[in-house]
PDB file of C-alpha atoms and ligand atoms in Angstrom:
ATOM      1  CA  MET A   1     -13.104   5.742 -35.026  1.00 49.00           C
ATOM      2  CA  SER A   2     -12.667   2.073 -35.861  1.00 49.00           C
ATOM      3  CA  GLU A   3     -15.289  -0.559 -35.214  1.00 47.00           C
ATOM      4  CA  GLU A   4     -13.311  -2.018 -32.289  1.00 53.00           C
ATOM      5  CA  ASP A   5     -13.243   1.291 -30.434  1.00 64.00           C
ATOM      6  CA  LYS A   6     -15.403   1.426 -27.374  1.00 87.00           C
ATOM      7  CA  ILE A   7     -18.586   3.428 -27.505  1.00 94.00           C
ATOM      8  CA  ILE A   8     -18.118   6.926 -26.107  1.00 96.00           C
ATOM      9  CA  ARG A   9     -20.811   9.296 -24.944  1.00 98.00           C
ATOM     10  CA  ILE A  10     -20.176  12.972 -24.413  1.00 98.00           C
ATOM     11  CA  ALA A  11     -22.688  15.223 -22.645  1.00 98.00           C
ATOM     12  CA  ILE A  12     -22.554  18.950 -23.320  1.00 98.00           C
ATOM     13  CA  ASP A  13     -24.960  21.034 -21.266  1.00 98.00           C
ATOM     14  CA  GLY A  14     -25.405  24.743 -20.790  1.00 97.00           C
ATOM     15  CA  PRO A  15     -27.794  27.683 -21.065  1.00 96.00           C
ATOM     16  CA  ALA A  16     -29.166  29.257 -24.254  1.00 92.00           C
ATOM     17  CA  GLY A  17     -26.420  30.884 -26.307  1.00 90.00           C
ATOM     18  CA  SER A  18     -23.527  29.225 -24.465  1.00 94.00           C
ATOM     19  CA  GLY A  19     -22.358  27.779 -27.785  1.00 93.00           C
ATOM     20  CA  LYS A  20     -23.156  24.184 -26.898  1.00 95.00           C
ATOM     21  CA  SER A  21     -24.760  23.195 -30.213  1.00 96.00           C
ATOM     22  CA  THR A  22     -21.910  24.623 -32.299  1.00 96.00           C
ATOM     23  CA  ILE A  23     -19.295  23.011 -30.070  1.00 98.00           C
ATOM     24  CA  ALA A  24     -21.134  19.675 -29.865  1.00 98.00           C
ATOM     25  CA  GLN A  25     -21.609  19.506 -33.622  1.00 98.00           C
ATOM     26  CA  ASN A  26     -17.963  20.376 -34.353  1.00 98.00           C
ATOM     27  CA  LEU A  27     -16.718  17.932 -31.751  1.00 98.00           C
ATOM     28  CA  ALA A  28     -18.826  15.124 -33.231  1.00 98.00           C
ATOM     29  CA  GLU A  29     -17.358  15.904 -36.651  1.00 97.00           C
ATOM     30  CA  ILE A  30     -13.781  15.847 -35.350  1.00 97.00           C
ATOM     31  CA  LEU A  31     -14.354  12.557 -33.532  1.00 97.00           C
ATOM     32  CA  GLN A  32     -16.453  11.219 -36.423  1.00 96.00           C
ATOM     33  CA  ILE A  33     -19.292  10.193 -34.192  1.00 97.00           C
ATOM     34  CA  ASN A  34     -22.993  11.089 -34.088  1.00 97.00           C
ATOM     35  CA  TYR A  35     -24.443  14.317 -32.817  1.00 98.00           C
ATOM     36  CA  LEU A  36     -27.833  14.801 -31.188  1.00 98.00           C
ATOM     37  CA  ASN A  37     -29.324  18.171 -30.307  1.00 98.00           C
ATOM     38  CA  SER A  38     -31.824  17.441 -27.520  1.00 98.00           C
ATOM     39  CA  GLY A  39     -33.096  21.034 -27.625  1.00 98.00           C
ATOM     40  CA  ALA A  40     -34.305  20.323 -31.181  1.00 98.00           C
ATOM     41  CA  LEU A  41     -36.455  17.467 -29.840  1.00 98.00           C
ATOM     42  CA  TYR A  42     -38.078  19.821 -27.294  1.00 98.00           C
ATOM     43  CA  ARG A  43     -38.491  22.437 -30.012  1.00 98.00           C
ATOM     44  CA  ILE A  44     -40.270  19.967 -32.327  1.00 98.00           C
ATOM     45  CA  ILE A  45     -42.631  18.904 -29.560  1.00 98.00           C
ATOM     46  CA  GLY A  46     -43.246  22.506 -28.456  1.00 98.00           C
ATOM     47  CA  TYR A  47     -43.967  23.500 -32.039  1.00 98.00           C
ATOM     48  CA  TYR A  48     -46.439  20.649 -32.538  1.00 98.00           C
ATOM     49  CA  LEU A  49     -48.311  21.047 -29.238  1.00 98.00           C
ATOM     50  CA  ASP A  50     -48.653  24.772 -29.850  1.00 98.00           C
ATOM     51  CA  LEU A  51     -49.851  24.155 -33.417  1.00 98.00           C
ATOM     52  CA  LYS A  52     -52.589  21.938 -31.998  1.00 98.00           C
ATOM     53  CA  GLY A  53     -53.475  24.595 -29.401  1.00 98.00           C
ATOM     54  CA  ILE A  54     -52.661  22.359 -26.445  1.00 98.00           C
ATOM     55  CA  ASN A  55     -52.831  23.893 -22.977  1.00 98.00           C
ATOM     56  CA  PRO A  56     -49.769  22.658 -21.020  1.00 97.00           C
ATOM     57  CA  LYS A  57     -52.013  22.021 -18.013  1.00 97.00           C
ATOM     58  CA  ASP A  58     -54.293  19.694 -19.981  1.00 98.00           C
ATOM     59  CA  LEU A  59     -52.200  16.550 -19.524  1.00 98.00           C
ATOM     60  CA  LYS A  60     -54.742  14.225 -21.167  1.00 98.00           C
ATOM     61  CA  SER A  61     -54.496  16.197 -24.416  1.00 98.00           C
ATOM     62  CA  VAL A  62     -50.720  16.492 -24.094  1.00 98.00           C
ATOM     63  CA  GLU A  63     -50.483  12.706 -23.760  1.00 98.00           C
ATOM     64  CA  ARG A  64     -52.769  12.073 -26.736  1.00 98.00           C
ATOM     65  CA  ARG A  65     -50.928  14.557 -28.962  1.00 98.00           C
ATOM     66  CA  LEU A  66     -47.493  13.217 -27.973  1.00 98.00           C
ATOM     67  CA  GLU A  67     -48.530   9.878 -29.438  1.00 98.00           C
ATOM     68  CA  GLU A  68     -49.018  11.558 -32.818  1.00 98.00           C
ATOM     69  CA  ILE A  69     -45.458  12.863 -32.871  1.00 98.00           C
ATOM     70  CA  ASN A  70     -42.908  10.865 -34.798  1.00 98.00           C
ATOM     71  CA  ILE A  71     -39.400  12.292 -34.852  1.00 98.00           C
ATOM     72  CA  ASN A  72     -36.681  11.135 -37.234  1.00 97.00           C
ATOM     73  CA  ILE A  73     -33.140  12.401 -37.612  1.00 97.00           C
ATOM     74  CA  ARG A  74     -31.070  11.922 -40.777  1.00 96.00           C
ATOM     75  CA  ASN A  75     -27.750  13.665 -41.447  1.00 93.00           C
ATOM     76  CA  ASN A  76     -28.406  16.227 -38.718  1.00 94.00           C
ATOM     77  CA  GLN A  77     -31.780  17.106 -40.277  1.00 97.00           C
ATOM     78  CA  TYR A  78     -34.807  16.818 -37.986  1.00 98.00           C
ATOM     79  CA  PHE A  79     -38.127  15.450 -39.300  1.00 98.00           C
ATOM     80  CA  LEU A  80     -41.529  15.758 -37.647  1.00 98.00           C
ATOM     81  CA  ASN A  81     -43.917  13.200 -39.127  1.00 98.00           C
ATOM     82  CA  ARG A  82     -41.797  13.176 -42.317  1.00 95.00           C
ATOM     83  CA  GLU A  83     -41.646  16.973 -42.643  1.00 98.00           C
ATOM     84  CA  ASP A  84     -38.147  18.498 -42.450  1.00 98.00           C
ATOM     85  CA  VAL A  85     -38.487  21.089 -39.660  1.00 98.00           C
ATOM     86  CA  THR A  86     -34.756  21.708 -39.073  1.00 97.00           C
ATOM     87  CA  ASP A  87     -34.855  25.405 -40.015  1.00 94.00           C
ATOM     88  CA  LEU A  88     -38.349  26.173 -38.834  1.00 96.00           C
ATOM     89  CA  ILE A  89     -37.621  25.148 -35.235  1.00 97.00           C
ATOM     90  CA  LYS A  90     -34.605  27.491 -34.964  1.00 91.00           C
ATOM     91  CA  ASP A  91     -36.971  30.423 -34.477  1.00 88.00           C
ATOM     92  CA  SER A  92     -36.745  32.031 -31.023  1.00 85.00           C
ATOM     93  CA  ARG A  93     -40.536  31.794 -30.608  1.00 91.00           C
ATOM     94  CA  ILE A  94     -40.210  28.006 -30.888  1.00 95.00           C
ATOM     95  CA  GLY A  95     -37.395  28.134 -28.317  1.00 92.00           C
ATOM     96  CA  ASP A  96     -39.798  29.746 -25.864  1.00 92.00           C
ATOM     97  CA  LEU A  97     -42.465  27.127 -26.603  1.00 96.00           C
ATOM     98  CA  ALA A  98     -39.883  24.374 -26.070  1.00 97.00           C
ATOM     99  CA  SER A  99     -38.902  25.899 -22.749  1.00 94.00           C
ATOM    100  CA  MET A 100     -42.550  26.052 -21.639  1.00 96.00           C
ATOM    101  CA  TYR A 101     -43.643  22.537 -22.710  1.00 98.00           C
ATOM    102  CA  SER A 102     -40.352  21.001 -21.510  1.00 97.00           C
ATOM    103  CA  GLN A 103     -41.572  21.509 -17.945  1.00 96.00           C
ATOM    104  CA  ILE A 104     -44.103  18.685 -18.431  1.00 98.00           C
ATOM    105  CA  SER A 105     -42.830  15.283 -17.315  1.00 97.00           C
ATOM    106  CA  LEU A 106     -44.687  13.451 -20.128  1.00 98.00           C
ATOM    107  CA  VAL A 107     -42.739  15.566 -22.606  1.00 98.00           C
ATOM    108  CA  ARG A 108     -39.419  14.990 -20.863  1.00 98.00           C
ATOM    109  CA  ASN A 109     -40.065  11.237 -20.742  1.00 98.00           C
ATOM    110  CA  LYS A 110     -40.697  11.122 -24.464  1.00 98.00           C
ATOM    111  CA  VAL A 111     -37.522  13.070 -25.261  1.00 98.00           C
ATOM    112  CA  ASN A 112     -35.397  11.056 -22.830  1.00 98.00           C
ATOM    113  CA  LYS A 113     -36.616   7.806 -24.378  1.00 98.00           C
ATOM    114  CA  ILE A 114     -35.605   9.010 -27.842  1.00 98.00           C
ATOM    115  CA  ILE A 115     -32.148  10.109 -26.628  1.00 98.00           C
ATOM    116  CA  LYS A 116     -31.508   6.865 -24.740  1.00 98.00           C
ATOM    117  CA  ASN A 117     -32.654   4.808 -27.688  1.00 97.00           C
ATOM    118  CA  ILE A 118     -30.429   6.644 -30.183  1.00 96.00           C
ATOM    119  CA  SER A 119     -27.372   6.594 -27.904  1.00 96.00           C
ATOM    120  CA  LYS A 120     -27.694   3.023 -26.675  1.00 94.00           C
ATOM    121  CA  ASP A 121     -25.308   1.405 -29.160  1.00 93.00           C
ATOM    122  CA  THR A 122     -23.473   4.258 -30.823  1.00 96.00           C
ATOM    123  CA  SER A 123     -20.826   6.811 -29.944  1.00 97.00           C
ATOM    124  CA  ILE A 124     -22.437  10.206 -29.661  1.00 98.00           C
ATOM    125  CA  VAL A 125     -22.203  13.813 -28.508  1.00 98.00           C
ATOM    126  CA  VAL A 126     -25.506  15.007 -27.018  1.00 98.00           C
ATOM    127  CA  ASP A 127     -26.166  18.608 -26.046  1.00 98.00           C
ATOM    128  CA  GLY A 128     -28.897  19.969 -23.784  1.00 98.00           C
ATOM    129  CA  ARG A 129     -29.687  21.074 -20.258  1.00 97.00           C
ATOM    130  CA  ASP A 130     -29.856  17.822 -18.271  1.00 97.00           C
ATOM    131  CA  ILE A 131     -27.848  15.318 -20.304  1.00 98.00           C
ATOM    132  CA  GLY A 132     -25.045  14.937 -17.745  1.00 98.00           C
ATOM    133  CA  THR A 133     -27.337  15.130 -14.718  1.00 97.00           C
ATOM    134  CA  VAL A 134     -30.385  13.079 -15.740  1.00 97.00           C
ATOM    135  CA  VAL A 135     -30.452  11.572 -19.222  1.00 98.00           C
ATOM    136  CA  LEU A 136     -26.972  10.074 -19.666  1.00 98.00           C
ATOM    137  CA  PRO A 137     -25.401  10.275 -16.195  1.00 98.00           C
ATOM    138  CA  ASP A 138     -22.889   7.562 -17.234  1.00 97.00           C
ATOM    139  CA  SER A 139     -21.453   9.719 -20.030  1.00 98.00           C
ATOM    140  CA  ASP A 140     -17.691   9.302 -20.442  1.00 97.00           C
ATOM    141  CA  ILE A 141     -17.269  13.025 -20.025  1.00 98.00           C
ATOM    142  CA  LYS A 142     -19.614  15.864 -19.051  1.00 98.00           C
ATOM    143  CA  ILE A 143     -18.978  19.404 -20.168  1.00 98.00           C
ATOM    144  CA  PHE A 144     -20.957  22.402 -18.946  1.00 98.00           C
ATOM    145  CA  LEU A 145     -20.542  25.525 -21.080  1.00 98.00           C
ATOM    146  CA  THR A 146     -21.320  28.969 -19.737  1.00 96.00           C
ATOM    147  CA  ALA A 147     -20.844  32.542 -20.949  1.00 97.00           C
ATOM    148  CA  SER A 148     -21.920  35.943 -19.703  1.00 97.00           C
ATOM    149  CA  ILE A 149     -25.525  36.793 -20.493  1.00 97.00           C
ATOM    150  CA  GLU A 150     -24.445  39.771 -22.640  1.00 97.00           C
ATOM    151  CA  GLU A 151     -22.144  37.579 -24.726  1.00 96.00           C
ATOM    152  CA  ARG A 152     -24.848  34.925 -25.144  1.00 96.00           C
ATOM    153  CA  ALA A 153     -27.370  37.538 -26.259  1.00 96.00           C
ATOM    154  CA  LYS A 154     -24.821  38.988 -28.696  1.00 95.00           C
ATOM    155  CA  ARG A 155     -24.218  35.541 -30.233  1.00 93.00           C
ATOM    156  CA  ARG A 156     -27.947  34.893 -30.649  1.00 91.00           C
ATOM    157  CA  TRP A 157     -28.442  38.371 -32.096  1.00 92.00           C
ATOM    158  CA  GLU A 158     -25.719  37.741 -34.687  1.00 91.00           C
ATOM    159  CA  GLU A 159     -27.211  34.342 -35.553  1.00 87.00           C
ATOM    160  CA  GLU A 160     -30.622  35.943 -36.057  1.00 86.00           C
ATOM    161  CA  LYS A 161     -29.155  38.656 -38.276  1.00 87.00           C
ATOM    162  CA  GLU A 162     -27.614  35.938 -40.437  1.00 86.00           C
ATOM    163  CA  ARG A 163     -31.041  34.369 -40.788  1.00 81.00           C
ATOM    164  CA  ASN A 164     -32.450  37.780 -41.771  1.00 76.00           C
ATOM    165  CA  LYS A 165     -34.496  38.147 -38.602  1.00 77.00           C
ATOM    166  CA  ASN A 166     -34.588  41.667 -37.270  1.00 81.00           C
ATOM    167  CA  SER A 167     -35.038  41.264 -33.500  1.00 86.00           C
ATOM    168  CA  SER A 168     -33.180  43.857 -31.451  1.00 92.00           C
ATOM    169  CA  TYR A 169     -30.322  43.009 -29.087  1.00 94.00           C
ATOM    170  CA  GLN A 170     -32.450  44.185 -26.132  1.00 96.00           C
ATOM    171  CA  GLN A 171     -35.311  41.878 -27.160  1.00 93.00           C
ATOM    172  CA  ILE A 172     -32.968  38.903 -27.353  1.00 93.00           C
ATOM    173  CA  LEU A 173     -31.335  39.768 -24.023  1.00 95.00           C
ATOM    174  CA  ALA A 174     -34.773  39.820 -22.357  1.00 94.00           C
ATOM    175  CA  GLU A 175     -35.676  36.519 -24.025  1.00 92.00           C
ATOM    176  CA  ILE A 176     -32.497  34.824 -22.804  1.00 94.00           C
ATOM    177  CA  LYS A 177     -33.083  36.091 -19.254  1.00 95.00           C
ATOM    178  CA  ARG A 178     -36.594  34.640 -19.334  1.00 93.00           C
ATOM    179  CA  ARG A 179     -35.313  31.317 -20.707  1.00 93.00           C
ATOM    180  CA  ASP A 180     -32.503  31.086 -18.118  1.00 94.00           C
ATOM    181  CA  SER A 181     -35.001  31.641 -15.362  1.00 94.00           C
ATOM    182  CA  ASN A 182     -37.498  29.055 -16.734  1.00 93.00           C
ATOM    183  CA  ASP A 183     -34.865  26.404 -17.401  1.00 93.00           C
ATOM    184  CA  SER A 184     -32.958  26.851 -14.127  1.00 94.00           C
ATOM    185  CA  ASN A 185     -35.878  27.216 -11.752  1.00 94.00           C
ATOM    186  CA  ARG A 186     -38.164  24.431 -12.933  1.00 93.00           C
ATOM    187  CA  SER A 187     -38.586  21.487 -10.599  1.00 94.00           C
ATOM    188  CA  LEU A 188     -37.946  18.757 -13.201  1.00 93.00           C
ATOM    189  CA  ALA A 189     -34.374  18.298 -14.431  1.00 94.00           C
ATOM    190  CA  PRO A 190     -33.364  21.953 -14.048  1.00 94.00           C
ATOM    191  CA  LEU A 191     -30.403  23.388 -15.889  1.00 94.00           C
ATOM    192  CA  LYS A 192     -27.320  22.812 -13.728  1.00 94.00           C
ATOM    193  CA  PRO A 193     -23.872  21.266 -14.080  1.00 97.00           C
ATOM    194  CA  ALA A 194     -23.428  17.658 -12.980  1.00 97.00           C
ATOM    195  CA  LYS A 195     -21.146  17.300  -9.939  1.00 97.00           C
ATOM    196  CA  ASP A 196     -18.449  15.758 -12.120  1.00 97.00           C
ATOM    197  CA  ALA A 197     -18.870  18.135 -15.080  1.00 98.00           C
ATOM    198  CA  PHE A 198     -16.015  20.240 -16.447  1.00 98.00           C
ATOM    199  CA  ILE A 199     -17.215  23.827 -16.525  1.00 98.00           C
ATOM    200  CA  ILE A 200     -15.887  25.990 -19.340  1.00 98.00           C
ATOM    201  CA  ASP A 201     -16.625  29.710 -19.481  1.00 97.00           C
ATOM    202  CA  THR A 202     -16.673  30.515 -23.212  1.00 97.00           C
ATOM    203  CA  THR A 203     -17.247  34.289 -22.885  1.00 96.00           C
ATOM    204  CA  SER A 204     -13.893  35.270 -24.333  1.00 96.00           C
ATOM    205  CA  LEU A 205     -12.990  32.038 -26.110  1.00 97.00           C
ATOM    206  CA  SER A 206     -13.224  31.240 -29.821  1.00 96.00           C
ATOM    207  CA  ILE A 207     -14.914  28.051 -31.039  1.00 96.00           C
ATOM    208  CA  ASP A 208     -11.481  26.513 -31.723  1.00 98.00           C
ATOM    209  CA  GLN A 209     -10.238  27.393 -28.236  1.00 98.00           C
ATOM    210  CA  VAL A 210     -13.233  25.688 -26.631  1.00 98.00           C
ATOM    211  CA  LEU A 211     -12.816  22.645 -28.875  1.00 98.00           C
ATOM    212  CA  ASN A 212      -9.125  22.412 -27.981  1.00 98.00           C
ATOM    213  CA  LYS A 213      -9.925  22.535 -24.290  1.00 98.00           C
ATOM    214  CA  ILE A 214     -12.379  19.681 -24.686  1.00 98.00           C
ATOM    215  CA  LEU A 215     -10.004  17.648 -26.879  1.00 98.00           C
ATOM    216  CA  ASN A 216      -7.303  18.071 -24.231  1.00 97.00           C
ATOM    217  CA  LEU A 217      -9.696  16.859 -21.551  1.00 98.00           C
ATOM    218  CA  LEU A 218     -10.550  13.840 -23.707  1.00 97.00           C
ATOM    219  CA  LYS A 219      -6.834  13.078 -24.062  1.00 97.00           C
ATOM    220  CA  GLU A 220      -6.192  13.529 -20.340  1.00 96.00           C
ATOM    221  CA  LYS A 221      -9.011  11.140 -19.536  1.00 95.00           C
ATOM    222  CA  LYS A 222      -7.761   8.758 -22.259  1.00 92.00           C
ATOM    223  CA  ILE A 223     -11.129   8.860 -23.994  1.00 92.00           C
ATOM    224  CA  TYR A 224      -9.730   9.944 -27.332  1.00 87.00           C
ATOM    225  CA  GLY A 225      -6.336  10.694 -28.911  1.00 80.00           C
ATOM    226  CA  ASP A 226      -2.771   9.613 -28.034  1.00 71.00           C
TER     227      ASP A 226
HETATM  228  O1   DC B   1     -31.026  24.197 -26.483  1.00 84.83           O
HETATM  229  P1   DC B   1     -32.259  24.926 -26.969  1.00 84.83           P
HETATM  230  O2   DC B   1     -32.216  26.398 -26.723  1.00 84.83           O
HETATM  231  O3   DC B   1     -32.570  24.605 -28.395  1.00 84.83           O
HETATM  232  O4   DC B   1     -33.468  24.310 -26.095  1.00 84.83           O
HETATM  233  C1   DC B   1     -34.785  24.806 -26.174  1.00 84.83           C
HETATM  234  C2   DC B   1     -35.504  24.581 -24.859  1.00 84.83           C
HETATM  235  O5   DC B   1     -35.722  23.181 -24.661  1.00 84.83           O
HETATM  236  C3   DC B   1     -34.757  25.035 -23.615  1.00 84.83           C
HETATM  237  O6   DC B   1     -35.024  26.392 -23.306  1.00 84.83           O
HETATM  238  C4   DC B   1     -35.280  24.121 -22.537  1.00 84.83           C
HETATM  239  C5   DC B   1     -35.601  22.841 -23.281  1.00 84.83           C
HETATM  240  N1   DC B   1     -34.566  21.818 -23.117  1.00 84.83           N
HETATM  241  C6   DC B   1     -34.607  21.065 -21.965  1.00 84.83           C
HETATM  242  O7   DC B   1     -35.451  21.307 -21.099  1.00 84.83           O
HETATM  243  N2   DC B   1     -33.734  20.046 -21.773  1.00 84.83           N
HETATM  244  C7   DC B   1     -32.795  19.768 -22.701  1.00 84.83           C
HETATM  245  N3   DC B   1     -31.969  18.740 -22.507  1.00 84.83           N
HETATM  246  C8   DC B   1     -32.715  20.546 -23.884  1.00 84.83           C
HETATM  247  C9   DC B   1     -33.610  21.588 -24.055  1.00 84.83           C
END
C-alpha cells in the first residue's frame, strides 16, 4: 500500500479454532498492513495475573497488577515486560486463563486501549471476539468466521500435535465447548457477529478459499484491489 492510501481497518472475529488468527495474519501479509491478535493480549494478561495468584474477584489486586503489565509487539512477536512470550501464551491452559480474566472490565479496558492506540493511525487487521461489535465498530469491513465445533477441535488438535503436545481430541473438544460457552455467555462484550458483519462458515473451506472470499469482498466494497 502506498503512503497516500487511506487507512483501512479490518475486524475478524470468531470463536476458538475458527481460523481467524491464520486468516487475519495471511490477509495482513497480502495487503501489506499490520496484524494484531487481540487474543494474545488477553492471554498475556491472563498468564501474568495467574502467575501472581490473583483472584479475579479481587478487583483492587487486579487493578494494581494490571499497572505492572507492559506489552510490546514487534514483528508479530509479543513481549511482556521485555520477555518474548509469543510461544508460551499459545498453550491451551493460557487460553482458558485468558477467557476467565477477560470477563473483568478492567482487563477489557486495558486491552481495548492498547488496540485503539495501535490502530489509530495505521492500516491493520485485528482479530478477536468483539472487534467489530465493540472495539473498532467503524472498521471498513467486519468478518465473522465460524466452523463446526468438531472441525474447530480437529484444527486445534492438529496444531497441538505440531507443537508436540499430546492432548486428546476429546479433551480439546471439551475445552472448546467450555470456551465457547464462557465467551458467548458473558455479559461484557460477548462473542457475536456485528449486525453488518460478513459471516463465513470455514468448516469445509481451505485457508486460500477463505482468503479469496475476503479479498473478493474487499474488492466489491472498493476497499482494496481493482
Ligand atoms: O483468540 P484466543 O483464543 O487467543 O483468545 C483467548 C481468550 O481471550 C478468548 O477465549 C476470550 C478472550 N478474548 C476476548 O475476550 N476478546 C477478544 N477480542 C479476544 C480474546
